[in-house]
Short mmCIF file of C-alpha atoms and ligand atoms in Angstrom, two decimals:
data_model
loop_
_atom_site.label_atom_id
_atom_site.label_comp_id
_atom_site.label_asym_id
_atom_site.label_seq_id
_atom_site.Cartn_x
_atom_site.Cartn_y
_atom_site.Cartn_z
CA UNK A 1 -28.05 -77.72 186.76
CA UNK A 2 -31.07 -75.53 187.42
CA UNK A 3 -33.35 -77.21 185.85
CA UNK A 4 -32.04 -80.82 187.82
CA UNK A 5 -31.88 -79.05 191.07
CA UNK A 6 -35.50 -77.65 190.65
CA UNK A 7 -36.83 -81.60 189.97
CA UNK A 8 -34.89 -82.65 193.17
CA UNK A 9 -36.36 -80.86 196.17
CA UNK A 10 -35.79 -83.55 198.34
CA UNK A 11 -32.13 -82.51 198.56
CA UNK A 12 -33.08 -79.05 200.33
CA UNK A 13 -30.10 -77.53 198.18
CA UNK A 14 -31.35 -73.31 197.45
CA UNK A 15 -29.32 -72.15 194.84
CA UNK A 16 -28.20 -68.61 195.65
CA UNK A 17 -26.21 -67.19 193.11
CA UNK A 18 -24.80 -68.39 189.83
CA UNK A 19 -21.50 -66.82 188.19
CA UNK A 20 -21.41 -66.56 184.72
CA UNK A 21 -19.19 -64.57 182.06
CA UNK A 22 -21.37 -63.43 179.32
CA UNK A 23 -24.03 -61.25 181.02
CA UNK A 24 -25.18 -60.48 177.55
CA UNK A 25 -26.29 -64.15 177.04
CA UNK A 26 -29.94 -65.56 177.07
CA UNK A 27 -30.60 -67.57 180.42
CA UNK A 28 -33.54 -70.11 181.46
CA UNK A 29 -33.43 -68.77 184.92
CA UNK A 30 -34.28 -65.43 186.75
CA UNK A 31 -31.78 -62.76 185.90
CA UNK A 32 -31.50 -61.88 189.40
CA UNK A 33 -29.53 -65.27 190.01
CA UNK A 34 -26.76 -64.38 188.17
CA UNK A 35 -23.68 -62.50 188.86
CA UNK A 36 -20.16 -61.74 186.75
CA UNK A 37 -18.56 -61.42 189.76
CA UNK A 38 -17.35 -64.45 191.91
CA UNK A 39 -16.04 -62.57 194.93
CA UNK A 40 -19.97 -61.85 195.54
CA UNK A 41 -20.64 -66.09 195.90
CA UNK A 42 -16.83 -66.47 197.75
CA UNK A 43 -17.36 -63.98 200.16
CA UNK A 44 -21.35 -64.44 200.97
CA UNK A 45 -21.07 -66.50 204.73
CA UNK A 46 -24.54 -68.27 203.65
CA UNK A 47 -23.06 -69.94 200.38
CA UNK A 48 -21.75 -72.99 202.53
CA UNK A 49 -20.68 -75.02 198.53
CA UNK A 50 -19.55 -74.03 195.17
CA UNK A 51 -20.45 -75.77 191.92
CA UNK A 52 -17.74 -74.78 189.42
CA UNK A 53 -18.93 -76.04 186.20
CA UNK A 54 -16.55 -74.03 184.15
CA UNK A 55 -14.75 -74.23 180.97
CA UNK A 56 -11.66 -72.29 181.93
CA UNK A 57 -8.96 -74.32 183.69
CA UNK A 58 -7.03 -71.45 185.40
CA UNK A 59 -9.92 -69.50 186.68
CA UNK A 60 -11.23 -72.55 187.54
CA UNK A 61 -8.76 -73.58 190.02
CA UNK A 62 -8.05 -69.85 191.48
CA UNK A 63 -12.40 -70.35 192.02
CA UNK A 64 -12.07 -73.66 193.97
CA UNK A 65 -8.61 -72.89 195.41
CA UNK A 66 -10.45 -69.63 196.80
CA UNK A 67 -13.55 -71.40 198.00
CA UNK A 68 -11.57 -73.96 199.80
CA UNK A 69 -9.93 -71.37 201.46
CA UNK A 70 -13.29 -69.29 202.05
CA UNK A 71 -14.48 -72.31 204.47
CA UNK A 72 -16.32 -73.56 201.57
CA UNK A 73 -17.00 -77.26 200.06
CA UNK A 74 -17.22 -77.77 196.54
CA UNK A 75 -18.07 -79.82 193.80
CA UNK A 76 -15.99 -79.55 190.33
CA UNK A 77 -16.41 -81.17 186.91
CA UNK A 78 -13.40 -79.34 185.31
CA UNK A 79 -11.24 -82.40 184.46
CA UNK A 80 -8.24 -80.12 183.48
CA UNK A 81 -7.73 -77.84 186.28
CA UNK A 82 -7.98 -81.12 188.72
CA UNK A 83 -5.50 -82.61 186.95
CA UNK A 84 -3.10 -79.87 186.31
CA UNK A 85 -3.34 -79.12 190.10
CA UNK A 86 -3.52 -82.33 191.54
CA UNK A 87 -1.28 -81.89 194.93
CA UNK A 88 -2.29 -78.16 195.56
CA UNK A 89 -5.90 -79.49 195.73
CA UNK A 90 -4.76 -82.26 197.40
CA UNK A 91 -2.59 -80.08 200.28
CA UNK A 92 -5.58 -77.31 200.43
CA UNK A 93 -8.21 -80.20 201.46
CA UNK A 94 -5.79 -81.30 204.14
CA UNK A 95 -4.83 -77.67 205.18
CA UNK A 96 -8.85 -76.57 205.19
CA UNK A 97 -10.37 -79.93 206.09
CA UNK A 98 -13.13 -78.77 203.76
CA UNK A 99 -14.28 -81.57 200.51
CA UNK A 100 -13.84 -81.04 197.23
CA UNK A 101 -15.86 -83.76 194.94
CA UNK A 102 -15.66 -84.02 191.40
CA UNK A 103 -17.31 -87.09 190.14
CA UNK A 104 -18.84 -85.80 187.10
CA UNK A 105 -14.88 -84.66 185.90
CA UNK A 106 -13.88 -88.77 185.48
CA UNK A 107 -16.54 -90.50 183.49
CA UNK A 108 -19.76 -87.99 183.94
CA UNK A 109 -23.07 -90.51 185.01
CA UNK A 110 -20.88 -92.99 186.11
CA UNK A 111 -19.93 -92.93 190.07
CA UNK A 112 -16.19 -94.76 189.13
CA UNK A 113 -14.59 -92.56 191.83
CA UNK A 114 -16.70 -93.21 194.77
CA UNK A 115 -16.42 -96.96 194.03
CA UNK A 116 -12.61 -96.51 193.78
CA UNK A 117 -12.59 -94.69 197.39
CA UNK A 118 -15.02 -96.83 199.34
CA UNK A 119 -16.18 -99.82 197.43
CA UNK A 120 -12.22 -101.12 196.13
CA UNK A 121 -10.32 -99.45 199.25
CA UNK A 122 -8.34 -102.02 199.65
CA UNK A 123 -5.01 -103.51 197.93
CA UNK A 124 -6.13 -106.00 195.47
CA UNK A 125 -7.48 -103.69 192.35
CA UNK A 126 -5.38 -105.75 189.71
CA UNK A 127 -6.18 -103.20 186.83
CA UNK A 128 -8.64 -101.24 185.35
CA UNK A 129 -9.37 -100.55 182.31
CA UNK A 130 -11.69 -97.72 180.97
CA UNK A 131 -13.38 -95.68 177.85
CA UNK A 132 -12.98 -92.17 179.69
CA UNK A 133 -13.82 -89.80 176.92
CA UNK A 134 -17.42 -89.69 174.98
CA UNK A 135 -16.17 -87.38 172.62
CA UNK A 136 -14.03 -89.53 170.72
CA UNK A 137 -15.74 -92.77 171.17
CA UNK A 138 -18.84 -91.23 169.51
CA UNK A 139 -16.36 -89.96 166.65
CA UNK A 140 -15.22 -93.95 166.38
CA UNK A 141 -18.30 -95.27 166.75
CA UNK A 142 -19.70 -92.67 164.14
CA UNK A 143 -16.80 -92.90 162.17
CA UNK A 144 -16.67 -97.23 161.60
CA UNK A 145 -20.39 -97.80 162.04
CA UNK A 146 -21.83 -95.47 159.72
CA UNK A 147 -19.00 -94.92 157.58
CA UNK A 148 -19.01 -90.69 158.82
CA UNK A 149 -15.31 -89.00 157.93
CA UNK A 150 -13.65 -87.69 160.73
CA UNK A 151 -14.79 -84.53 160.51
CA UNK A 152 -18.63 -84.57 160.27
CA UNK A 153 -17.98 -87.00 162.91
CA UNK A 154 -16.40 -84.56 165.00
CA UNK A 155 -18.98 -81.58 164.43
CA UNK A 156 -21.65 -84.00 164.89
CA UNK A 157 -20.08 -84.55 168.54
CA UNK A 158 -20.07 -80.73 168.87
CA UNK A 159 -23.46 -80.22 167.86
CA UNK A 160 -24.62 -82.84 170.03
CA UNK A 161 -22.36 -81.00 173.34
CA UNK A 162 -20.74 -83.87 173.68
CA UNK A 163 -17.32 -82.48 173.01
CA UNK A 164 -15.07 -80.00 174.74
CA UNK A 165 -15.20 -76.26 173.10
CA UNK A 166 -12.02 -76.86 172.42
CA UNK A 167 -12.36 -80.09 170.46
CA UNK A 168 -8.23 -80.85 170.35
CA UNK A 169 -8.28 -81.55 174.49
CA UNK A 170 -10.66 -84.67 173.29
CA UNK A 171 -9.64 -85.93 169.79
CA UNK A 172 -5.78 -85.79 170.85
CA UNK A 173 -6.29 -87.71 173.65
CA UNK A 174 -5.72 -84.33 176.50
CA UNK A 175 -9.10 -85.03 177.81
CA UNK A 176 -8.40 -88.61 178.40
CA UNK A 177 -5.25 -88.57 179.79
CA UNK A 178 -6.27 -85.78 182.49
CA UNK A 179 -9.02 -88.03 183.86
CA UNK A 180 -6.74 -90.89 183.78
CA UNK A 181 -4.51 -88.39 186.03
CA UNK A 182 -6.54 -88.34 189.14
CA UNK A 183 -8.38 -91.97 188.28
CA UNK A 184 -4.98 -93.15 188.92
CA UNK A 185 -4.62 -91.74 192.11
CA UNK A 186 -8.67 -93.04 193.22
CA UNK A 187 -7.63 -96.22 192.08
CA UNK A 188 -3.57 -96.44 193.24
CA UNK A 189 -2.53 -93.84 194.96
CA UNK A 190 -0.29 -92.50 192.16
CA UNK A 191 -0.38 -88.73 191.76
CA UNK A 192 1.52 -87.83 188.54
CA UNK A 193 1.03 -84.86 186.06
CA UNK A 194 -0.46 -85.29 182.90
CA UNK A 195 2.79 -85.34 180.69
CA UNK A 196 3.94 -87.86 182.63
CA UNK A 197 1.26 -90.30 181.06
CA UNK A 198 1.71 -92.06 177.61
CA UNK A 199 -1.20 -90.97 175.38
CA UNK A 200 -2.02 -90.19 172.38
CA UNK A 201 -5.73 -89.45 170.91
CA UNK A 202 -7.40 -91.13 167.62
CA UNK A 203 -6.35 -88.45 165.26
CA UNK A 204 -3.99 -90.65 163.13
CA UNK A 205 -6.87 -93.19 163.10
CA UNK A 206 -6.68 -93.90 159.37
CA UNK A 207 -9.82 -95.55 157.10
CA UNK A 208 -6.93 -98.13 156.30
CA UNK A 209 -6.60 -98.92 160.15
CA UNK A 210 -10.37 -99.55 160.46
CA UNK A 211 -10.11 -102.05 157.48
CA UNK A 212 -7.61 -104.28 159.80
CA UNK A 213 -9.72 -103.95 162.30
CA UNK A 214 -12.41 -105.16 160.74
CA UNK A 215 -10.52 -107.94 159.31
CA UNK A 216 -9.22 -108.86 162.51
CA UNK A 217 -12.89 -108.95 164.02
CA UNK A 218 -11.81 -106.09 165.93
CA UNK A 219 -12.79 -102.64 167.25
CA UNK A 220 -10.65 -99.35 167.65
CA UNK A 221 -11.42 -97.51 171.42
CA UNK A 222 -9.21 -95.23 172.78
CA UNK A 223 -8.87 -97.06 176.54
CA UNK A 224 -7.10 -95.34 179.19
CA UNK A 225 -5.58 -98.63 181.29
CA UNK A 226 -3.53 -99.28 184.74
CA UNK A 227 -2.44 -102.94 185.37
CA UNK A 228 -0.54 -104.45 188.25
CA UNK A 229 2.53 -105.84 187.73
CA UNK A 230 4.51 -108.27 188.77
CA UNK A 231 7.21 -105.99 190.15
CA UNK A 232 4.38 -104.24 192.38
CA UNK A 233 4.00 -101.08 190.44
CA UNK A 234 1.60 -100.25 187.97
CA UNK A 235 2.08 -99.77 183.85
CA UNK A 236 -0.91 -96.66 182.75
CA UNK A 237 -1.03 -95.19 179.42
CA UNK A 238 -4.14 -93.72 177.06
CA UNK A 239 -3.69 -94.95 173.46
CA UNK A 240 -6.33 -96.28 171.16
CA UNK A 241 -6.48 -99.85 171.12
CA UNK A 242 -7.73 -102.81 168.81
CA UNK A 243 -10.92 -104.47 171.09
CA UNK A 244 -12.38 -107.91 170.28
CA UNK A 245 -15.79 -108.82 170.33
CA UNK A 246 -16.05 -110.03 173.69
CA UNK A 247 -14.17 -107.37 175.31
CA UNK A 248 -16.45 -105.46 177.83
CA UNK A 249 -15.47 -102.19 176.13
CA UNK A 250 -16.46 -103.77 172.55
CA UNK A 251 -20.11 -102.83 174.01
CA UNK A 252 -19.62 -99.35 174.33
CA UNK A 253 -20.96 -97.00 171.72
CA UNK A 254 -21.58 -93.53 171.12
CA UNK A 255 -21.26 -90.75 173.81
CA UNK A 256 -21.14 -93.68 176.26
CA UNK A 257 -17.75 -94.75 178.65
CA UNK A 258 -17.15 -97.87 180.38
CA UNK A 259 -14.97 -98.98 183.04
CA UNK A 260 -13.80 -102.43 183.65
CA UNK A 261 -12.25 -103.12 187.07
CA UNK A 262 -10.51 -106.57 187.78
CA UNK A 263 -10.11 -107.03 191.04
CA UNK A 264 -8.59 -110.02 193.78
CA UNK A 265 -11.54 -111.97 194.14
CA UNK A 266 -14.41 -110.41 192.31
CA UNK A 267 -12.59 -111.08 188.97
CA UNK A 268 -14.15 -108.62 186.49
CA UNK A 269 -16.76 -105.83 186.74
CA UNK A 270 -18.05 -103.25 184.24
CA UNK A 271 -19.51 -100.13 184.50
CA UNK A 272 -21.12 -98.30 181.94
CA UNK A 273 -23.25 -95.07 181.53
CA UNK A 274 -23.33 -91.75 179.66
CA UNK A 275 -19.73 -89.84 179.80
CA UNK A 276 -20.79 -86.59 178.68
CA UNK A 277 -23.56 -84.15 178.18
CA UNK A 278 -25.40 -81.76 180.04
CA UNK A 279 -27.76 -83.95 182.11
CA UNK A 280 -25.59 -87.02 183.09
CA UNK A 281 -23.30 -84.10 183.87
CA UNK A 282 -25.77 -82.68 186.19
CA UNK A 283 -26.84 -85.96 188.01
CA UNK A 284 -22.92 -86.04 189.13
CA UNK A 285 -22.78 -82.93 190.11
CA UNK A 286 -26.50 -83.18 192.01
CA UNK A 287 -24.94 -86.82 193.58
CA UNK A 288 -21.97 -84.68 194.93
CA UNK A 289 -24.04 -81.96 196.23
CA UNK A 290 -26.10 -84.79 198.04
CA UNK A 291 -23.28 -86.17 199.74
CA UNK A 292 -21.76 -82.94 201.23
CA UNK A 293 -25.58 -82.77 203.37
CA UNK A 294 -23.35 -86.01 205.20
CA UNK A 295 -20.15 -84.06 205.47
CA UNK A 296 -18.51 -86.67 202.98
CA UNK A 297 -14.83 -85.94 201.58
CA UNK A 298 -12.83 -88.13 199.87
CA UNK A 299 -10.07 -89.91 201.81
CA UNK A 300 -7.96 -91.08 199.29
CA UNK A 301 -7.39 -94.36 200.69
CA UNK A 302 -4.91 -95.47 198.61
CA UNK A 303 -2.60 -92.43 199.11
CA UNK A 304 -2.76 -91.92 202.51
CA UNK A 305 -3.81 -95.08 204.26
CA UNK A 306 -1.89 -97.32 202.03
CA UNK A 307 1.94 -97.58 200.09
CA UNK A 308 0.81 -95.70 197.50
CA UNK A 309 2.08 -97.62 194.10
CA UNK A 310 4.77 -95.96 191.75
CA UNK A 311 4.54 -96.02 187.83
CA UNK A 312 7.11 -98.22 185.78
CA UNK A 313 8.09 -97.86 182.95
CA UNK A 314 9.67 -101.59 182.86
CA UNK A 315 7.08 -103.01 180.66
CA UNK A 316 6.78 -104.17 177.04
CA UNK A 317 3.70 -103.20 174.54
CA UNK A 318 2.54 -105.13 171.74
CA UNK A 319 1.61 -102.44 169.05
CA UNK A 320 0.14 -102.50 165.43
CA UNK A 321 1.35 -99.67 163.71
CA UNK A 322 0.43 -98.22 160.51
CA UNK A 323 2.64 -95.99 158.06
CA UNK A 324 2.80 -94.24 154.51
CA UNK A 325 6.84 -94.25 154.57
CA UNK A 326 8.83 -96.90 155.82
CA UNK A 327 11.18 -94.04 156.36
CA UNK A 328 9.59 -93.07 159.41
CA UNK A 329 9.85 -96.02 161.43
CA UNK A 330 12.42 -96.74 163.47
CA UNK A 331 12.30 -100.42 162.89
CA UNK A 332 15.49 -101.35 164.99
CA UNK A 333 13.88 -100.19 167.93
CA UNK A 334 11.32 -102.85 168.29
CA UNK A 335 11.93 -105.67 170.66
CA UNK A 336 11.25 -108.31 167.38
CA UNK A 337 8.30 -107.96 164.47
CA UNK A 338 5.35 -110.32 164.15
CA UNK A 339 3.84 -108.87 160.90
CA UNK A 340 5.25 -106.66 158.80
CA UNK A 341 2.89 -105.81 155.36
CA UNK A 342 4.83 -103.76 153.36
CA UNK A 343 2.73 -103.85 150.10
CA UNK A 344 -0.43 -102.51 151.26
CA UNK A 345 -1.87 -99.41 150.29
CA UNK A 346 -1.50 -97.88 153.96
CA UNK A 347 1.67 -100.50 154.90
CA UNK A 348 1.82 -101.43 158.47
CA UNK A 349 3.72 -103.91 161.35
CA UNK A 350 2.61 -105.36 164.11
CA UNK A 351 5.79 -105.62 167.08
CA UNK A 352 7.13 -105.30 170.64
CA UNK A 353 8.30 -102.34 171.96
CA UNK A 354 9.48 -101.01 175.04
CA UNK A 355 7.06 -98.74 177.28
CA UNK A 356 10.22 -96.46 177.77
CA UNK A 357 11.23 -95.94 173.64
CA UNK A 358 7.53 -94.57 172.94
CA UNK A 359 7.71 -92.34 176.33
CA UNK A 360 11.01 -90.53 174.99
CA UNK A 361 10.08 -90.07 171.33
CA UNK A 362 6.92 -89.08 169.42
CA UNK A 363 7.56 -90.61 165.97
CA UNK A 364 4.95 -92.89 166.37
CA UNK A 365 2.64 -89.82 166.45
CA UNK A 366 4.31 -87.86 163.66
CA UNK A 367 4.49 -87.75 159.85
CA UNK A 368 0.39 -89.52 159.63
CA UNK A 369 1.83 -92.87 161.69
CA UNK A 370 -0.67 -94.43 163.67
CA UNK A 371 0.02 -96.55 166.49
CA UNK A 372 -3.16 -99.13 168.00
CA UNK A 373 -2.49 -101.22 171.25
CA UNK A 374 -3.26 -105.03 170.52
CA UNK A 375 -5.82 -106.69 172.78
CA UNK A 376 -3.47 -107.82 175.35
CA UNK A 377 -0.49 -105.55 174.90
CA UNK A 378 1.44 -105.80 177.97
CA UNK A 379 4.33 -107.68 178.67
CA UNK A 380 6.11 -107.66 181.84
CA UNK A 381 9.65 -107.46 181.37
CA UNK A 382 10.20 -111.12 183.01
CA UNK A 383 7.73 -112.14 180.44
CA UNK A 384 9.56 -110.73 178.18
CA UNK A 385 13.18 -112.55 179.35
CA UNK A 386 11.52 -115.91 179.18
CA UNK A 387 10.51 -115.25 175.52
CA UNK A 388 14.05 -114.25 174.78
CA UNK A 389 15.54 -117.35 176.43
CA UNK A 390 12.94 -119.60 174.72
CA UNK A 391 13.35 -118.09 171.21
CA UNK A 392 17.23 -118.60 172.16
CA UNK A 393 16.63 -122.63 172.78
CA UNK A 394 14.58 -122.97 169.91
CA UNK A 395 17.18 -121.80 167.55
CA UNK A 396 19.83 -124.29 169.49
CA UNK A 397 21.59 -121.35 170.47
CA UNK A 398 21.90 -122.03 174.15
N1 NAP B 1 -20.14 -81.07 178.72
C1 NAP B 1 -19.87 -82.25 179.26
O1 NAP B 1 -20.35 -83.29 178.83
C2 NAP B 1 -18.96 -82.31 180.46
C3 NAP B 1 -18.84 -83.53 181.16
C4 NAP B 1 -18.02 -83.58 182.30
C5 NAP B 1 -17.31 -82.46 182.68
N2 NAP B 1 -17.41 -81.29 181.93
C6 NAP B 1 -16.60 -80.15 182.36
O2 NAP B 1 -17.48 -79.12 182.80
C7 NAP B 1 -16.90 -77.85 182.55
C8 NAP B 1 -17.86 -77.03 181.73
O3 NAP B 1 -18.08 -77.64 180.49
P1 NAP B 1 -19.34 -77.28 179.58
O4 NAP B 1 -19.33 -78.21 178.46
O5 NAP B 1 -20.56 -77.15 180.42
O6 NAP B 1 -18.89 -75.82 179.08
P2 NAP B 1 -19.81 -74.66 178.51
O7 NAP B 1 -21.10 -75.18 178.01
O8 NAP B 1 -18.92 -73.88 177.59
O9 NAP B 1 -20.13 -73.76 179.79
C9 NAP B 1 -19.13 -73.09 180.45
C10 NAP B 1 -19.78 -72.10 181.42
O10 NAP B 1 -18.75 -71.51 182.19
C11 NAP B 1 -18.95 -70.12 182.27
N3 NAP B 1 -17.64 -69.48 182.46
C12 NAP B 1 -16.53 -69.64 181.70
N4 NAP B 1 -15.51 -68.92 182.26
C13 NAP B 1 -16.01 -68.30 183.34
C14 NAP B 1 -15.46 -67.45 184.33
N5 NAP B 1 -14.18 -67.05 184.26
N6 NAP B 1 -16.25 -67.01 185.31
C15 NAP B 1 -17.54 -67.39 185.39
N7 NAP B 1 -18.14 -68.22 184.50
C16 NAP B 1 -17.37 -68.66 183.49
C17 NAP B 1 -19.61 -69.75 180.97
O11 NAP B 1 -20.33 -68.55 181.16
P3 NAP B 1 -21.21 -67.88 180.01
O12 NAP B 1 -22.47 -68.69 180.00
O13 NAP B 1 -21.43 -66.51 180.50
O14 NAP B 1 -20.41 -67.97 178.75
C18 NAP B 1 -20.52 -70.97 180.72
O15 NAP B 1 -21.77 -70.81 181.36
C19 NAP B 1 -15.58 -78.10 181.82
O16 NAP B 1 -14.53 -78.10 182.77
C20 NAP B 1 -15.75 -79.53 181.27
O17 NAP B 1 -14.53 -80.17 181.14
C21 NAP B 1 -18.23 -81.20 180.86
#
């Protein structure tokens, strides 16, 4: 962040003071920048923003929470706190009146939240679809491409600082799911905790699973998604998914995230840039810092200007899942089976299951099962009702 704001003089932005923990650690700046203490930035009248780039959730928020309060706008890139704290921030930005931007916490280089807020304000964002987490795509991509196990994959990723210190918030899905949180309320007004979303990471992504995949002409992503129903509300859930070639996501490799948004009249777009590391960090963060010189704050269109949508769980998902005991699938709880390949070394089905049966159980996490959305896995439950009737005609039934 230095270093960027140093190259960028044009935004007149003096840094004053920078909080760390470790005094004890090497810098690339002038010691006499840096302080252990925050109350000496949150109580200086001339600091007018805090950056909090930090990697502790809970001191995080009592930070922004405090600087907020202090008559203070800031920018934030810690995904979890934001999450976690969703409607206090939201209620302290109302109560202050002061802006808190965090751009770089949803997909780091790319600006998906300021599109959300000012480019798709309106009603008519039928769904969006997104690779959220660099971490993990890099471990796929790593992982299928160049035949890496999971875990040189994974310290690879580390190595490279493209994964969390704690490396269990990204691989099990955490990381993904807490953008997806406040995405969800950019995009639909929906403001929901966390454990309230279905997700699950790529940690049960088996060698056997990437063999399908690849026999299907298909790749694995883990895509955080929100689609428009029928019914009005919106279905959103973080799982890893089979992709086909000419997917927008199929395209995105490495540390890299994508976001496709299909919208009323503009049909499909895609975004794509770098979703992690230190730089494309940075240029959020310095984008942010740019556009508190213009007093900007997010409105959060969809929440307060609009009927903010609900989440339903009255939707259908068409899964593959793979297994090494039959034991542990609860095969009576599927809507109906279209494959079932029992003989395999790793044995697996592919079948229709309610949204609702995978939000109140976790087998389909346990016991080395691993569950992968197809392509198009949702099905409305009118969808779902004609199938039924038609499968009823067919067999003369009715
Ligand atoms: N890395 C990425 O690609 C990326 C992308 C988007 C968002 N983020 C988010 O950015 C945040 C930081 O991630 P990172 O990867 O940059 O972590 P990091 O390299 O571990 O850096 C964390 C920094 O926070 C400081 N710190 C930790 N606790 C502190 C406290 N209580 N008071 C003051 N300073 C404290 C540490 O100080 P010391 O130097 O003294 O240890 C360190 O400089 C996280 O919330 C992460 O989710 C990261």
């Amino acid at each position: 962040m230095y270093k960027v704001l140093q190259q960028t003089p044009s935004l007149k932005a003096e840094l004053k003071k920078v909080c760390i923990k470790h005094p004890e650690k090497k810098r690339n700046a002038p010691a006499s920048l840096f302080t252990t203490d925050k109350d000496v930035l949150l109580n200086d009248p001339e600091i007018n923003v805090i950056v909090e780039v930090i990697d502790d959730a809970d001191a995080a928020y009592e930070i922004v929470s405090a600087a907020l309060q202090n008559e203070k706008d800031v920018v934030s890139a810690s995904k979890k706190m934001i999450a976690e704290h969703l409607p206090q921030l939201l209620k302290l930005q109302q109560e202050t009146g002061h802006s808190l931007l965090y751009e770089s916490a949803a997909c780091a280089s790319i600006p998906v939240i300021r599109n959300l807020e000012e480019y798709y304000d309106n009603d008519l964002l039928h769904s969006i679809k997104a690779i959220v987490n660099g971490s993990t795509n890099f471990i796929l991509t790593k992982m299928f491409e160049e035949g890496l196990d999971f875990k040189q994959a994974l310290i690879l990723a580390q190595q490279l600082g493209f994964a969390e210190s704690n490396p269990k918030l990204d691989v099990e899905g955490y990381d993904a799911a807490n953008k997806w949180t406040f995405l969800l309320t950019h995009a639909y007004g929906i403001v929901e905790s966390p454990e309230n979303i279905l997700f699950n990471g790529i940690q049960n992504i088996q060698a056997g699973d990437a063999v399908v995949a690849k026999e299907k002409n298909h790749q694995i992503k883990l895509v955080a998604q929100a689609k428009k129903l029928q019914n009005g509300k919106v279905a959103a859930f973080v799982l890893p998914q089979f992709v086909k070639p000419d997917d927008h996501l199929a395209f995105v490799k490495n540390e890299y995230n994508g976001v496709v948004i299909e919208s009323g009249f503009a049909d499909k777009q895609f975004f794509y840039g770098k979703g992690a590391g230190s730089f494309p960090t940075a240029s959020a963060v310095l984008s942010d810092i740019s556009a508190l010189r213009y007093q900007y704050k997010y409105e959060y269109k969809k929440l307060y200007h609009h009927k903010p949508h609900e989440l339903s769980k009255d939707v259908y998902l068409k899964v593959y899942v793979s297994f090494d005991d039959l034991h542990f699938i609860p095969r009576e709880r599927f809507e109906w089976l279209e494959e079932w390949h029992a003989l395999e070394e790793r044995k697996y089905l592919v079948g229709v299951i309610s949204f609702e049966e995978l939000q109140k159980d976790t087998w389909w996490k346990e016991n080395n099962t691993s569950l992968i959305l197809t392509p198009d896995p949702v099905i409305e439950d009118i969808e779902l009702r004609k199938l039924r009737k038609k499968s009823l005609e067919l067999a003369g039934l009715i």
